[in-house]
Tab-separated table of C-alpha atoms in Angstrom:
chain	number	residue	atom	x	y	z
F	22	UNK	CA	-74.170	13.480	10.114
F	23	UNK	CA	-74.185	15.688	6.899
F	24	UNK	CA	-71.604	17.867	6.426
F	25	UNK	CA	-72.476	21.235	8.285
F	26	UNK	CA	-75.979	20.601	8.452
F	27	UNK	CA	-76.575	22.379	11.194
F	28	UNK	CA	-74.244	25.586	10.799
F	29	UNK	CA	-76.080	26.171	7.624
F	30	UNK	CA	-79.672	25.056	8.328
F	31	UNK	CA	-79.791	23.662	4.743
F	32	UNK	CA	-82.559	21.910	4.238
F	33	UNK	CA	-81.871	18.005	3.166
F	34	UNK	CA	-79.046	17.444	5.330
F	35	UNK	CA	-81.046	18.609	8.353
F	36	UNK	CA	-83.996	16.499	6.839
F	37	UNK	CA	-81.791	13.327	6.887
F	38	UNK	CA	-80.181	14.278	10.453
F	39	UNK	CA	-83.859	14.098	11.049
F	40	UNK	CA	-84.394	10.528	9.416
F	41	UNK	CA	-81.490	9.023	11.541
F	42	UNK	CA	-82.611	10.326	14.801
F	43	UNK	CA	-86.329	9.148	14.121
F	44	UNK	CA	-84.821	5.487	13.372
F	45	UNK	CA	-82.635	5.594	16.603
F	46	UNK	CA	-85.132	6.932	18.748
F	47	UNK	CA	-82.505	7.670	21.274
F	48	UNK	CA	-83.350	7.878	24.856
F	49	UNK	CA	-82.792	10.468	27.397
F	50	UNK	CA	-81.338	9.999	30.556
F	51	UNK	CA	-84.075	10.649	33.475
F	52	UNK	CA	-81.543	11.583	35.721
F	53	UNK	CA	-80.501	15.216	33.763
F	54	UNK	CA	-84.683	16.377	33.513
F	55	UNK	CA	-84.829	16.148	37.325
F	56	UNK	CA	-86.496	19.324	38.537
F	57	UNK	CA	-87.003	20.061	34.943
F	58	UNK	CA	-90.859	21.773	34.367
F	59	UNK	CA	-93.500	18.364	34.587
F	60	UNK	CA	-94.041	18.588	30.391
F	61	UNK	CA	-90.377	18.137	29.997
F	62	UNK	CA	-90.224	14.979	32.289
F	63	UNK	CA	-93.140	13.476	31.226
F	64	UNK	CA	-92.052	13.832	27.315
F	65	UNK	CA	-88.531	12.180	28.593
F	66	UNK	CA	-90.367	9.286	30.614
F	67	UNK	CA	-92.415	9.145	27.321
F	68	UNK	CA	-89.324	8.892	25.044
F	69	UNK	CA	-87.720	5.736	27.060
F	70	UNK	CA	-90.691	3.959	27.264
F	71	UNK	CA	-91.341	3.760	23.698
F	72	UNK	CA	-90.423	1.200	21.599
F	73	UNK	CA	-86.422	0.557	20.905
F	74	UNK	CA	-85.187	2.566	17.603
F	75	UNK	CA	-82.372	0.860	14.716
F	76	UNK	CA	-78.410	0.804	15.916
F	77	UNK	CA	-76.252	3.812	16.781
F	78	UNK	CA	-74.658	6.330	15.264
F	79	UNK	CA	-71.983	4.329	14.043
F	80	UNK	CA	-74.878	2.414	12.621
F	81	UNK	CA	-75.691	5.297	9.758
F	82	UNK	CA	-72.945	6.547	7.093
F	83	UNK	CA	-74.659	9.402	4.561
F	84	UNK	CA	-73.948	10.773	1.596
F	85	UNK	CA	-72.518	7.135	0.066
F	86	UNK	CA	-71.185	6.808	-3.547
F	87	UNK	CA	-72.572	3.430	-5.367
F	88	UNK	CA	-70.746	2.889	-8.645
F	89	UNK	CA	-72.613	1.692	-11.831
F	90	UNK	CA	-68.964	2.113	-12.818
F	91	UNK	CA	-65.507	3.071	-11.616
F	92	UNK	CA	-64.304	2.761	-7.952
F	93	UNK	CA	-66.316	3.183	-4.338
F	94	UNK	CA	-63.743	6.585	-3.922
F	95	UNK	CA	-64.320	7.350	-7.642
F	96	UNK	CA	-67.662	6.602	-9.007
F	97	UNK	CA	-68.326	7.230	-12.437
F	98	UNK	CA	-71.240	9.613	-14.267
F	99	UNK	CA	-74.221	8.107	-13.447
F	100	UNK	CA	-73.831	6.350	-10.484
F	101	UNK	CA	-76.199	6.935	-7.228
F	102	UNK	CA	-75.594	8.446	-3.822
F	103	UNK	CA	-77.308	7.377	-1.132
F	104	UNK	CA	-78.730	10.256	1.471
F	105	UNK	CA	-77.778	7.084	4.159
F	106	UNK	CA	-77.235	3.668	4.643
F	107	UNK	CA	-78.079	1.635	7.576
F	108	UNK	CA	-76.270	-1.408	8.796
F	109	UNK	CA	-77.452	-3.071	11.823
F	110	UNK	CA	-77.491	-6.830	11.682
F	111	UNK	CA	-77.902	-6.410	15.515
F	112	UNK	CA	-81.208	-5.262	14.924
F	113	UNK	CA	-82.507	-7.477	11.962
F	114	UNK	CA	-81.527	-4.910	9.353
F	115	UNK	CA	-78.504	-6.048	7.690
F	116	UNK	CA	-78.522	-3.534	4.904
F	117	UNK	CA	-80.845	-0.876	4.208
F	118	UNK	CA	-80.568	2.193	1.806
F	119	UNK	CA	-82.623	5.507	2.623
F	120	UNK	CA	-83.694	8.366	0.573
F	121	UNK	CA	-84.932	11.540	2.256
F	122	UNK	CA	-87.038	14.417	0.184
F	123	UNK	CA	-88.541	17.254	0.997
F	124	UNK	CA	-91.290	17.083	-1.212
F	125	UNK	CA	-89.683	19.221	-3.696
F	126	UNK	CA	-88.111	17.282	-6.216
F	127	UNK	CA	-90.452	15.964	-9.436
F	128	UNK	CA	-91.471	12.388	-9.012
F	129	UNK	CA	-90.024	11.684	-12.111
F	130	UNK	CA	-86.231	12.473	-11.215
F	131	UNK	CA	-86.249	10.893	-7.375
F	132	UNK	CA	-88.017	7.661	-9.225
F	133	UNK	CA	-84.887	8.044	-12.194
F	134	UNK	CA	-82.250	7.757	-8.934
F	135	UNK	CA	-83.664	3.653	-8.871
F	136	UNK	CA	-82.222	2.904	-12.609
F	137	UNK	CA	-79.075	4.017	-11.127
F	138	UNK	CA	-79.714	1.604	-7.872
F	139	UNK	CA	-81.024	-1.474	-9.937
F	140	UNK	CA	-77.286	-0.938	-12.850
F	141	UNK	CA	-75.730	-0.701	-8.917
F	142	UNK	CA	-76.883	-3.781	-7.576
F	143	UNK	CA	-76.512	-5.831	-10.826
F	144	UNK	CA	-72.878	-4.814	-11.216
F	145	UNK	CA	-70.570	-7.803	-10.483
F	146	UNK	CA	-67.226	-7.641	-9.755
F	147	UNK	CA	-64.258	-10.608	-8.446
F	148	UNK	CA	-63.599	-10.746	-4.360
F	149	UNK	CA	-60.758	-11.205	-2.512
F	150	UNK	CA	-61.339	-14.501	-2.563
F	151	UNK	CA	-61.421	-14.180	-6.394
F	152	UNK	CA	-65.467	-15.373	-6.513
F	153	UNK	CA	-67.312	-12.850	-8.839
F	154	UNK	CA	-70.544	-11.358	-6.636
F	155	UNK	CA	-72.549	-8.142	-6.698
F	156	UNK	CA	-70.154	-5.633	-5.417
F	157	UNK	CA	-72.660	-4.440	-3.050
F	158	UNK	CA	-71.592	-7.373	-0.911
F	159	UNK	CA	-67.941	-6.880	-1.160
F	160	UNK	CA	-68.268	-4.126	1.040
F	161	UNK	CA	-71.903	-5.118	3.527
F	162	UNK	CA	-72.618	-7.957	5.250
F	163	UNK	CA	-76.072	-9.344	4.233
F	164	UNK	CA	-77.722	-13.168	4.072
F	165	UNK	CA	-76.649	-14.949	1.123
F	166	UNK	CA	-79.011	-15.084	-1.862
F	167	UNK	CA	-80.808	-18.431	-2.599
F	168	UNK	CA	-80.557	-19.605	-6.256
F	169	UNK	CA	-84.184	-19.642	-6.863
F	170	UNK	CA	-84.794	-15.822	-5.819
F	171	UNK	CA	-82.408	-13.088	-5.820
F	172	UNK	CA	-83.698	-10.069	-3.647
F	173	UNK	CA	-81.942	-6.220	-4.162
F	174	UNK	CA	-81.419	-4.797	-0.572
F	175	UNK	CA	-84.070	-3.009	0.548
F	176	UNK	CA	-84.904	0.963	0.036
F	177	UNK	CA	-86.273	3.493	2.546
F	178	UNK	CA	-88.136	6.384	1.143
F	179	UNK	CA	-88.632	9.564	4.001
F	180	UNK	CA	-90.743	12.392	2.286
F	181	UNK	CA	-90.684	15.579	4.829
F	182	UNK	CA	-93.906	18.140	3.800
F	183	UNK	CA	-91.183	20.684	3.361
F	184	UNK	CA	-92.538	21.425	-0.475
F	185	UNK	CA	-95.586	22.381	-1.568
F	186	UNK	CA	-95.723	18.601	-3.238
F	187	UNK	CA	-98.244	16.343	-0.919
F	188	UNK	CA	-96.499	13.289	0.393
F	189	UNK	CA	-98.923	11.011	-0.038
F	190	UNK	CA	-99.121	12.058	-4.146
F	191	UNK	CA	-95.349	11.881	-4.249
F	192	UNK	CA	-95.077	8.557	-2.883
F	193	UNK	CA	-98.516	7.222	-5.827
F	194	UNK	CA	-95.935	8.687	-8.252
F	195	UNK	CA	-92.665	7.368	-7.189
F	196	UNK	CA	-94.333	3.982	-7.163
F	197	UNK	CA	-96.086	4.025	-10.537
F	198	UNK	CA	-92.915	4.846	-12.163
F	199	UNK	CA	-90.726	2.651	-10.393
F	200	UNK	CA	-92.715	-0.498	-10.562
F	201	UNK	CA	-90.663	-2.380	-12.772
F	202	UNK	CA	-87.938	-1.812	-9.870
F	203	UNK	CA	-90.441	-3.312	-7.289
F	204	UNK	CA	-93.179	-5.187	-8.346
F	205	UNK	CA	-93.218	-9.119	-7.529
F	206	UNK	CA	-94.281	-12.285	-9.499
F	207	UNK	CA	-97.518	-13.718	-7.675
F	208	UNK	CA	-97.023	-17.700	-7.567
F	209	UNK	CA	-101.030	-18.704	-7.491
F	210	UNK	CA	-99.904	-22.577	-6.374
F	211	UNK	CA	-98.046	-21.113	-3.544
F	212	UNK	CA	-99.591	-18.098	-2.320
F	213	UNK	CA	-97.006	-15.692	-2.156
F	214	UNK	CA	-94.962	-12.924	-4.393
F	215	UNK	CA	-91.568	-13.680	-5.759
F	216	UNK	CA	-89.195	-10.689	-5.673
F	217	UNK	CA	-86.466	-12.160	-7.459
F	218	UNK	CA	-84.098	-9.377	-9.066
F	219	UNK	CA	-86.423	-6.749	-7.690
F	220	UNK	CA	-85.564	-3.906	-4.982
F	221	UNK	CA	-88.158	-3.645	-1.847
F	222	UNK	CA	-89.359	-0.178	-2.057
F	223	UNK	CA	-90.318	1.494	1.275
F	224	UNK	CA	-91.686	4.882	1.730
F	225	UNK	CA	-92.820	6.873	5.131
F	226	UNK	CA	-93.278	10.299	6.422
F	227	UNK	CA	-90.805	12.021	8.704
F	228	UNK	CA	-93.855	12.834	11.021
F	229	UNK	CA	-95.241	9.252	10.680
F	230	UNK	CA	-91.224	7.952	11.560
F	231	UNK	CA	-91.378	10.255	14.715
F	232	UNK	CA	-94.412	9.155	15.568
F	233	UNK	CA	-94.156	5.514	15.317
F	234	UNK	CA	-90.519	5.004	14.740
F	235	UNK	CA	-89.480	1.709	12.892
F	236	UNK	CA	-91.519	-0.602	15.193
F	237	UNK	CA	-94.765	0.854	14.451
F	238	UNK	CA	-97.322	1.149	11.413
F	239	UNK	CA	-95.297	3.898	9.609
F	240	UNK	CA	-94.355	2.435	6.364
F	241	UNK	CA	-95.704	1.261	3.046
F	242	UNK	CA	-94.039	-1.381	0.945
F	243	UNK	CA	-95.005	-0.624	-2.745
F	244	UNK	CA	-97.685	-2.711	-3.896
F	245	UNK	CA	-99.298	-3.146	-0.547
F	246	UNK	CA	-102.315	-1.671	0.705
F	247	UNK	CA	-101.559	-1.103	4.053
F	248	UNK	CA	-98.806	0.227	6.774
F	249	UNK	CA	-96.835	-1.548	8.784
F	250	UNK	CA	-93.949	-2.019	11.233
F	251	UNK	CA	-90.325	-1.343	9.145
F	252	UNK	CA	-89.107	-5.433	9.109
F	253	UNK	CA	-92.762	-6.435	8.309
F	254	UNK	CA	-92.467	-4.189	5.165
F	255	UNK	CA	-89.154	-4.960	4.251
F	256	UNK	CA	-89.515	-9.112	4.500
F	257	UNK	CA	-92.332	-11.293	2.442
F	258	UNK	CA	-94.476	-12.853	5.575
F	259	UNK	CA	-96.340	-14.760	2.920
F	260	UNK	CA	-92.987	-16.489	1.679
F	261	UNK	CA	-91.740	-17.246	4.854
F	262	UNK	CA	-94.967	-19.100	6.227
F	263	UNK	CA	-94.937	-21.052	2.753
F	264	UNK	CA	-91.358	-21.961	3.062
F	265	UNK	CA	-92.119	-22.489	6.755
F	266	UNK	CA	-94.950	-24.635	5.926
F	267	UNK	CA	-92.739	-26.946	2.962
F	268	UNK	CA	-90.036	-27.574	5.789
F	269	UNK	CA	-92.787	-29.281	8.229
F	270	UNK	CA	-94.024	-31.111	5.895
F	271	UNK	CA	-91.346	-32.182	4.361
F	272	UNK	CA	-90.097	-33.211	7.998
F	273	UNK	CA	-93.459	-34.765	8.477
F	274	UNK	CA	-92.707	-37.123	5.402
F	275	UNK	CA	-89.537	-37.765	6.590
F	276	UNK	CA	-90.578	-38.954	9.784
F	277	UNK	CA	-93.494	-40.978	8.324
F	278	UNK	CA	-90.473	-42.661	5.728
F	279	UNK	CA	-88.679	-43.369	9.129
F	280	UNK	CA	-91.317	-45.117	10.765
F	281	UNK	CA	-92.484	-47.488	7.556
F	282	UNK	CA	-89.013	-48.271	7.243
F	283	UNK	CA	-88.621	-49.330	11.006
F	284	UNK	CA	-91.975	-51.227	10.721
F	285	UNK	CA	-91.196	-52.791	8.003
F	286	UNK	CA	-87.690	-54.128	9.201
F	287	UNK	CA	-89.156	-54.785	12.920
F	288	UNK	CA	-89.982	-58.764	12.304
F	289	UNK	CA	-86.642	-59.483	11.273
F	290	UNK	CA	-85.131	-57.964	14.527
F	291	UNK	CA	-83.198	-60.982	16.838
F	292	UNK	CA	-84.569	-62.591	19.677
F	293	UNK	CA	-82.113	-63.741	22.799
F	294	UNK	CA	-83.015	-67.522	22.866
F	295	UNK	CA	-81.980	-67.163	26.944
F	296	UNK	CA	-84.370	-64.665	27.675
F	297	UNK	CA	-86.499	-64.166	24.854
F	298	UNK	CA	-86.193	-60.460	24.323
F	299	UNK	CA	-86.239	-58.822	21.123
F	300	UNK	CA	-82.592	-56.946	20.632
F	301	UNK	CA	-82.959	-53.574	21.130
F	302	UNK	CA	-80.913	-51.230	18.114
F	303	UNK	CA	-77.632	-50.852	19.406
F	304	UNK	CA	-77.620	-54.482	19.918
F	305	UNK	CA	-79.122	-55.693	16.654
F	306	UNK	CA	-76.366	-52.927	15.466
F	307	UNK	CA	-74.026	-54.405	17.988
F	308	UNK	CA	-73.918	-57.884	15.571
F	309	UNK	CA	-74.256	-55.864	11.894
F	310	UNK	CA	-77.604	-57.827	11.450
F	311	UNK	CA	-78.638	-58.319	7.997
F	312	UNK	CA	-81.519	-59.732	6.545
F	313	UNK	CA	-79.418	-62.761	4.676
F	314	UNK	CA	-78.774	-63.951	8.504
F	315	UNK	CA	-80.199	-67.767	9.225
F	316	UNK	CA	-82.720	-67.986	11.477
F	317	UNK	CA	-80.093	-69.715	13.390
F	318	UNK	CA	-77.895	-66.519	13.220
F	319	UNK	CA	-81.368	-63.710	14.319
F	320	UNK	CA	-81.248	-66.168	17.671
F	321	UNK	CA	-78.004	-64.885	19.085
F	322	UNK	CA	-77.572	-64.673	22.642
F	323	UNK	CA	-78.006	-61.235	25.176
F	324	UNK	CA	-74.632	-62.292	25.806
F	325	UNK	CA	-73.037	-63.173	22.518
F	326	UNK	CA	-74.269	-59.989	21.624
F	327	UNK	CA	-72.324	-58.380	24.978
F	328	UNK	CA	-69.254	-59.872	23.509
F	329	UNK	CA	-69.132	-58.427	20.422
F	330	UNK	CA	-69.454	-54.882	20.911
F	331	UNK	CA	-66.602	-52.277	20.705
């Protein structure tokens, strides 16, 4: 949680204590409201019926240094901080970095905090295991990259209508100025954006968080035109059910390969001359037929067969 928060009553930190209690959704226990006024009881029923919240605690770490330069302890001039960062692989959210504003900032200087996320995620720097990799994932867990696209992790945006800026007008700004951060290549062939070296840019409302809370229709992936459910807006549905349609197929060819090559190799299978059955496959394996075998040698026995195997 940040730092005395909620001695002081500042503003952002209890804004982002806010953001991380909205993605938990925590539930109470039913037990302690017993005899508690019927409101109260109901709102607690209400609260552990809804849909499951992201991780724990231990889930959330705020106020993170990310280095264009120098050390994670020692960051150089320049570098971002993140308000928190998420890390629940449990959950389906590997890695996820959140920005909270109160609607008070300019547009212009909380969309300037992404040039110092994309110089973060481009820096490279040697592992323990002496493999240069973006030294984002020398310290997170996340799926490995595939060569042909290279996504940035993901970033939540949680405007609170603290300020007298509207949310809705501060998110139109954020993503106009940030859209070389964001926006995707559209592949007309395949029907789907390519995000490669881009950052997913999320944005929400605190009240829409609380009211929905990452399961529901509460957030808007720049360069969509609608709300949905957190993991939706995060992940590229359009990708997946190409990618997803490429592997059957490409299955589906295999299989039809299979089968042309077992038809076409089915009239030279053996025949027992005692019984007149065609070998089955570990039989005709059984002997290491070939096709340079007399037609003599495709006559073998059942039981010459029998006597040759391991």
């Amino acid at each position: 949680m940040p730092k005395s928060g909620g001695r002081s009553g500042a503003a952002h930190p209890m804004t982002v204590t806010e953001t991380v209690l909205a993605l938990i959704r925590p539930k109470p226990d039913l037990d302690l409201v017993v005899g508690e006024p019927a409101e109260a009881v109901a709102a607690a029923r209400a609260a552990v019926d809804a849909p499951d919240g992201i991780g724990t605690l231990t889930s959330y770490a705020t106020e993170v240094a990310l280095p264009v330069k120098g050390t994670w302890k020692n960051p150089a001039i320049g570098s971002a901080r993140a308000d928190i960062v998420l890390t629940a692989p449990e959950a389906g959210m590997p890695l996820l970095f959140i920005e909270a504003d109160n609607c008070t900032e300019e547009a212009d200087l909380i969309a300037s905090k992404f040039d110092k996320y994309a110089r973060f995620f481009q820096r490279q720097e040697k592992d323990t295991d002496n493999i240069e990799k973006p030294l984002w994932r020398t310290r997170w867990s996340a799926p490995a990259s595939e060569e042909y696209e290279r996504v940035h992790p993901p970033v939540l945006l949680v405007f609170h209508q603290v300020g007298k800026r509207p949310a809705k007008t501060q998110m139109a700004r954020v993503a106009d100025l940030t859209r070389h951060h964001w926006q995707g290549r559209w592949h007309h062939g395949h029907g789907y954006h390519s995000y490669d070296h881009r950052i997913p840019v999320v944005a929400t409302t605190l009240d829409l968080l609380r009211e929905h809370g990452p399961a529901g229709p509460a957030f808007w992936r720049f360069g969509r035109d609608h709300r949905e459910p957190l993991l939706e807006a995060i992940g590229n549905s359009r990708r997946d059910a190409y990618l997803a349609r490429s592997r059957k197929a490409a299955q589906e060819e295999q299989r039809r390969c299979e089968e042309e090559e077992a038809a076409r190799r089915e009239p030279w299978r053996p025949v027992c001359k005692d019984c007149g059955q065609k070998f089955t496959d570990d039989r005709w394996k059984a002997v290491e037929y070939t096709r340079d075998w007399t037609s003599a040698s495709r006559t073998r026995t059942c039981a010459s067969t029998a006597s040759t195997r391991p």
